[in-house]
Amino acid sequence: MPFFIVLLLLMLTPFPSQAQDSTGCSTALLFASDTQEPMWVESLFLTDNDNKQATRALFTELLAQEPTELFLLGDVVNLGYKNSRWTFIDSALTQAKERGFHVHALLGNHELMGRAGSGERRFQERFPGHVRTGYTVVKDSIAVVLLNSNFGKLGKEGMRVQDAWYARTLHELDSLPSVRSIVVCCHHSPYSSSKLVGNNTAVQAHFVDPFLKARKTGLFISGHAHLFQHYSTDQKHFFVIGGGGGSHHPLRKDPGPNVCLEPDYNPLFHYLSIRLCNNTLQVVSHRLSDDLSGFDDGCDYVIPLAAKAGG
């Protein structure tokens, strides 16, 4: 269906009233990234931290919550072309569906590793709502824009299509009264202090500038770097949440010009929740204890919505 028709339907269709709890906040949206089992080669230079058990603890924690929208920001598995690598995730996705969750995902580099075409097909089978040149999920007045940062696999035409769609989508969401906040997500992080992956300049070039210029955007979430990090510029926030189970990355001593705001908060495994509370986004990083016994709230943030964000 052409985008302008979808947009027209969104504008003409009344949105259900925002679901709120007793505090006046909406149901939390949940975000995790890099839940892939570490590859054997990583064990040669990275520490094992009971990663498989941590990923299982993560999904146990996520799926024990009130059914909501769950976003997996890439590297859901390693070597996505192998069906055997999907066994645990398939079980988790079945449980999520039975409990009433809606699970959305992005392609990471590990899904495309080895045999990119087969890996993408396996991924698409599990996440049929995924669109490789970008798609949007709207829940409780929050629009989550999901982008593909595997630029080499997209190719020049795919990048052109996605860039145009992204610019058009941000403009249209800015004009929709039913949308109060826009969250942008991709797999590769524009900024990180990881010694292994660092900053991704292609993400900066294609995704960051439109994000900073849009009116209702306030939060950019990504993974790939197996860390928690938080950066801010122009009163907009970038979170790196690659703590879903992949091997933890060492940090550079020199963080560079984009200084992480919480350099001492470096949990091995974690996920992010966001909810709309009046005129703010409440953002919480939840960390897994070192003994894998449970999660607690590691850091929390209050991000004001853009002025007159209601349209």
Coordinates of C-alpha atoms in Angstrom, one line a residue:
M1 CA 0.0 0.0 0.0
P2 CA 1.5 3.4 -0.9
F3 CA 2.8 5.4 2.0
F4 CA 0.5 8.4 1.5
I5 CA -2.5 6.2 1.7
V6 CA -1.2 4.6 5.0
L7 CA -0.6 8.1 6.3
L8 CA -4.1 9.3 5.3
L9 CA -5.6 6.3 7.1
L10 CA -3.6 7.1 10.2
M11 CA -4.8 10.7 10.2
L12 CA -8.4 9.8 9.7
T13 CA -8.6 6.8 12.1
P14 CA -9.0 7.7 15.8
F15 CA -6.2 6.3 17.9
P16 CA -7.3 4.4 21.0
S17 CA -6.8 6.4 24.2
Q18 CA -3.3 6.0 25.6
A19 CA -3.2 3.1 28.0
Q20 CA -2.0 4.4 31.4
D21 CA -1.3 2.9 34.8
S22 CA -2.1 4.4 38.2
T23 CA 0.8 6.9 37.9
G24 CA -0.6 8.3 34.6
C25 CA 2.2 6.6 32.5
S26 CA 1.7 4.5 29.4
T27 CA 2.6 0.8 29.1
A28 CA 6.4 0.5 28.9
L29 CA 8.0 -0.4 25.5
L30 CA 10.9 -2.8 25.8
F31 CA 14.2 -2.7 23.9
A32 CA 17.1 -5.2 23.8
S33 CA 19.9 -5.8 21.4
D34 CA 22.6 -8.3 20.6
T35 CA 21.1 -11.4 22.1
Q36 CA 23.2 -13.7 19.9
E37 CA 25.2 -16.5 21.4
P38 CA 28.9 -15.7 21.3
M39 CA 30.9 -17.3 18.4
W40 CA 33.7 -19.6 19.3
V41 CA 36.3 -17.2 17.8
E42 CA 35.2 -14.5 20.3
S43 CA 36.3 -16.8 23.2
L44 CA 39.9 -16.4 22.0
F45 CA 40.0 -12.7 23.0
L46 CA 36.8 -12.0 25.0
T47 CA 35.7 -13.2 28.4
D48 CA 32.9 -15.7 28.8
N49 CA 30.3 -14.4 31.4
D50 CA 27.7 -17.1 31.2
N51 CA 26.4 -15.4 28.1
K52 CA 23.8 -18.0 27.1
Q53 CA 22.4 -18.1 30.6
A54 CA 22.3 -14.3 30.6
T55 CA 20.2 -14.2 27.4
R56 CA 17.8 -16.7 28.9
A57 CA 17.5 -14.6 32.0
L58 CA 16.8 -11.6 29.9
F59 CA 13.9 -13.2 28.0
T60 CA 12.5 -14.6 31.2
E61 CA 12.5 -11.1 32.7
L62 CA 11.1 -9.4 29.5
L63 CA 8.3 -12.0 29.0
A64 CA 7.2 -11.9 32.7
Q65 CA 6.1 -8.3 32.3
E66 CA 2.8 -6.9 31.1
P67 CA 2.4 -7.8 27.4
T68 CA 3.6 -4.9 25.3
E69 CA 5.8 -4.1 22.3
L70 CA 9.2 -5.7 22.4
F71 CA 11.9 -4.5 20.0
L72 CA 15.0 -6.5 19.2
L73 CA 17.6 -4.3 17.6
G74 CA 19.7 -6.7 15.6
D75 CA 22.1 -9.6 16.1
V76 CA 19.2 -11.6 17.5
V77 CA 21.2 -14.7 16.6
N78 CA 24.6 -15.4 15.1
L79 CA 24.8 -16.9 11.7
G80 CA 21.2 -16.3 10.8
Y81 CA 21.2 -18.7 7.9
K82 CA 21.5 -21.7 10.2
N83 CA 18.1 -22.8 11.5
S84 CA 19.9 -24.5 14.5
R85 CA 20.9 -21.0 15.8
W86 CA 17.3 -20.0 16.1
T87 CA 16.1 -22.8 18.4
F88 CA 16.1 -20.8 21.6
I89 CA 14.8 -17.6 20.0
D90 CA 12.0 -19.5 18.3
S91 CA 10.9 -20.8 21.7
A92 CA 11.0 -17.3 23.2
L93 CA 9.0 -15.9 20.2
T94 CA 6.3 -18.6 20.7
Q95 CA 6.0 -17.8 24.3
A96 CA 5.9 -14.1 23.6
K97 CA 3.0 -14.6 21.1
E98 CA 1.1 -16.8 23.6
R99 CA 1.5 -14.1 26.2
G100 CA 0.2 -11.3 23.9
F101 CA 3.5 -9.5 23.1
H102 CA 4.2 -8.0 19.7
V103 CA 7.8 -8.5 18.8
H104 CA 9.6 -6.4 16.2
A105 CA 13.2 -6.7 15.1
L106 CA 16.0 -5.2 13.0
L107 CA 18.6 -7.0 11.0
G108 CA 22.0 -7.0 12.5
N109 CA 25.3 -8.0 10.9
H110 CA 25.2 -11.5 12.5
E111 CA 21.9 -12.4 10.8
L112 CA 23.6 -11.6 7.4
M113 CA 27.0 -13.2 8.2
G114 CA 28.2 -16.0 5.9
R115 CA 25.1 -16.4 3.6
A116 CA 23.4 -13.0 3.6
G117 CA 20.4 -14.0 1.4
S118 CA 19.6 -17.1 3.4
G119 CA 20.1 -15.3 6.7
E120 CA 17.7 -12.5 5.7
R121 CA 15.1 -15.1 4.6
R122 CA 15.3 -16.9 8.0
F123 CA 15.0 -13.6 9.8
Q124 CA 12.0 -12.5 7.7
E125 CA 10.2 -15.7 8.4
R126 CA 10.4 -14.9 12.1
F127 CA 9.6 -11.2 11.8
P128 CA 7.2 -10.9 8.8
G129 CA 6.4 -7.2 9.7
H130 CA 10.0 -6.2 9.1
V131 CA 10.8 -4.0 6.1
R132 CA 14.4 -4.0 5.0
T133 CA 14.3 -0.3 4.0
G134 CA 12.7 0.9 7.2
Y135 CA 9.3 0.6 9.0
T136 CA 7.4 2.3 11.8
V137 CA 5.5 1.0 14.9
V138 CA 3.2 3.3 16.7
K139 CA 2.1 2.6 20.3
D140 CA 0.5 4.9 22.9
S141 CA 1.5 8.0 21.0
I142 CA 5.1 6.9 20.6
A143 CA 6.3 6.2 17.0
V144 CA 9.3 3.9 16.8
V145 CA 11.2 4.2 13.5
L146 CA 13.2 1.1 12.7
L147 CA 16.1 1.4 10.2
N148 CA 18.5 -0.9 8.4
S149 CA 22.1 0.0 9.1
N150 CA 23.6 -2.9 7.0
F151 CA 24.5 -0.4 4.2
G152 CA 26.8 -2.8 2.4
K153 CA 24.0 -5.4 2.0
L154 CA 21.4 -2.8 1.2
G155 CA 23.3 -1.4 -1.8
K156 CA 23.1 2.0 -3.3
E157 CA 19.5 1.7 -4.4
G158 CA 18.3 0.3 -1.1
M159 CA 20.1 3.1 0.7
R160 CA 18.5 5.7 -1.5
V161 CA 15.1 4.3 -0.9
Q162 CA 15.6 4.1 2.8
D163 CA 17.0 7.6 3.1
A164 CA 14.0 9.0 1.2
W165 CA 11.5 7.0 3.3
Y166 CA 13.2 8.1 6.5
A167 CA 13.1 11.8 5.7
R168 CA 9.5 11.6 4.5
T169 CA 8.5 9.5 7.6
L170 CA 10.0 11.9 10.1
H171 CA 8.3 14.9 8.4
E172 CA 4.9 13.1 8.4
L173 CA 5.2 11.9 12.0
D174 CA 6.1 15.4 13.1
S175 CA 2.8 16.6 11.6
L176 CA 0.6 13.9 13.1
P177 CA -1.2 15.1 16.3
S178 CA -1.6 11.4 17.4
V179 CA 2.2 11.1 17.7
R180 CA 3.8 12.8 20.7
S181 CA 7.3 11.4 20.5
I182 CA 9.6 9.7 17.9
V183 CA 12.2 7.1 18.8
V184 CA 14.7 6.1 16.1
C185 CA 16.5 2.7 16.2
C186 CA 19.1 0.9 14.1
H187 CA 21.6 -1.8 14.9
H188 CA 25.0 -0.1 14.4
S189 CA 25.7 2.7 16.9
P190 CA 26.6 6.1 15.6
Y191 CA 28.7 6.6 18.8
S192 CA 30.4 4.2 21.1
S193 CA 33.6 3.7 23.1
S194 CA 33.9 0.0 22.1
K195 CA 37.5 -0.9 21.2
L196 CA 36.1 -3.4 18.7
V197 CA 33.5 -1.3 16.7
G198 CA 33.8 2.3 17.8
N199 CA 31.7 5.0 16.1
N200 CA 29.8 4.2 12.9
T201 CA 30.3 7.1 10.6
A202 CA 27.8 5.8 8.0
V203 CA 25.0 5.8 10.6
Q204 CA 26.0 9.3 11.5
A205 CA 25.8 10.4 7.9
H206 CA 22.5 8.8 7.0
F207 CA 20.5 8.8 10.2
V208 CA 21.8 11.2 12.8
D209 CA 21.3 14.5 11.0
P210 CA 17.6 13.9 10.1
F211 CA 17.1 12.7 13.7
L212 CA 18.6 15.9 15.1
K213 CA 16.5 18.1 12.8
A214 CA 13.1 16.5 13.4
R215 CA 10.9 18.2 16.0
K216 CA 9.5 15.2 18.0
T217 CA 12.6 13.0 18.0
G218 CA 14.3 12.8 21.4
L219 CA 15.7 9.2 21.6
F220 CA 18.0 7.2 19.3
I221 CA 18.6 3.6 20.4
S222 CA 21.2 1.2 18.9
G223 CA 23.4 -1.8 19.7
H224 CA 26.3 -3.6 17.9
A225 CA 28.7 -2.3 20.6
H226 CA 28.2 -4.8 23.5
L227 CA 28.0 -2.1 26.1
F228 CA 25.6 0.4 27.8
Q229 CA 26.4 4.0 26.8
H230 CA 24.5 7.3 26.9
Y231 CA 25.4 10.3 24.8
S232 CA 23.6 13.6 24.4
T233 CA 23.7 16.5 21.9
D234 CA 21.3 19.3 21.2
Q235 CA 19.1 18.0 24.1
K236 CA 18.6 14.7 22.2
H237 CA 19.8 11.4 23.5
F238 CA 21.6 8.4 22.1
F239 CA 21.6 5.1 24.0
V240 CA 23.8 2.1 23.2
I241 CA 22.2 -1.1 24.6
G242 CA 24.2 -4.0 23.2
G243 CA 23.9 -6.0 26.4
G244 CA 21.5 -8.8 25.4
G245 CA 24.0 -11.7 25.6
G246 CA 26.9 -11.1 23.3
S247 CA 30.4 -11.0 24.6
H248 CA 31.1 -7.8 26.5
H249 CA 33.4 -5.3 24.6
P250 CA 36.3 -3.6 26.2
L251 CA 36.3 0.2 26.4
R252 CA 38.7 2.7 24.8
K253 CA 40.5 4.8 27.4
D254 CA 39.9 7.9 25.3
P255 CA 36.2 8.3 24.6
G256 CA 36.7 10.8 21.9
P257 CA 34.6 14.0 21.3
N258 CA 31.3 12.2 22.1
V259 CA 31.7 11.7 25.9
C260 CA 29.6 9.0 27.5
L261 CA 27.5 10.5 30.2
E262 CA 27.7 7.5 32.5
P263 CA 31.2 6.2 32.2
D264 CA 31.0 4.3 35.5
Y265 CA 27.8 2.4 34.6
N266 CA 29.0 -0.6 32.6
P267 CA 26.7 -3.5 33.2
L268 CA 27.4 -6.8 31.4
F269 CA 23.8 -7.5 30.4
H270 CA 20.9 -5.1 30.3
Y271 CA 17.8 -3.8 28.4
L272 CA 15.9 -0.5 28.1
S273 CA 12.3 0.4 28.8
I274 CA 10.6 3.6 27.9
R275 CA 7.1 5.0 28.7
L276 CA 5.3 8.2 28.2
C277 CA 4.4 10.1 31.4
N278 CA 2.5 13.3 30.8
N279 CA 5.0 15.5 28.8
T280 CA 8.1 13.3 29.3
L281 CA 9.6 10.1 28.3
Q282 CA 10.7 7.9 31.2
V283 CA 13.7 5.9 30.2
V284 CA 15.2 3.1 32.4
S285 CA 18.2 0.9 31.9
H286 CA 17.6 -2.5 33.7
R287 CA 20.7 -4.5 34.5
L288 CA 21.2 -8.2 35.3
S289 CA 23.0 -8.9 38.5
D290 CA 26.4 -10.5 38.3
D291 CA 25.1 -13.8 39.7
L292 CA 22.3 -13.8 37.0
S293 CA 19.6 -13.9 39.8
G294 CA 17.5 -11.0 38.5
F295 CA 17.3 -7.5 37.2
D296 CA 17.3 -4.1 38.9
D297 CA 17.0 -0.5 37.7
G298 CA 20.5 0.6 37.0
C299 CA 20.0 4.2 35.6
D300 CA 16.9 6.2 34.8
Y301 CA 16.3 9.3 32.8
V302 CA 13.5 11.8 32.2
I303 CA 13.5 13.3 28.7
P304 CA 11.1 16.2 28.1
L305 CA 8.9 16.0 24.9
A306 CA 9.4 18.6 22.3
A307 CA 7.3 21.8 22.9
K308 CA 3.9 21.5 21.3
A309 CA 4.7 17.9 20.3
G310 CA 1.0 17.2 20.0
G311 CA 1.0 18.6 16.5

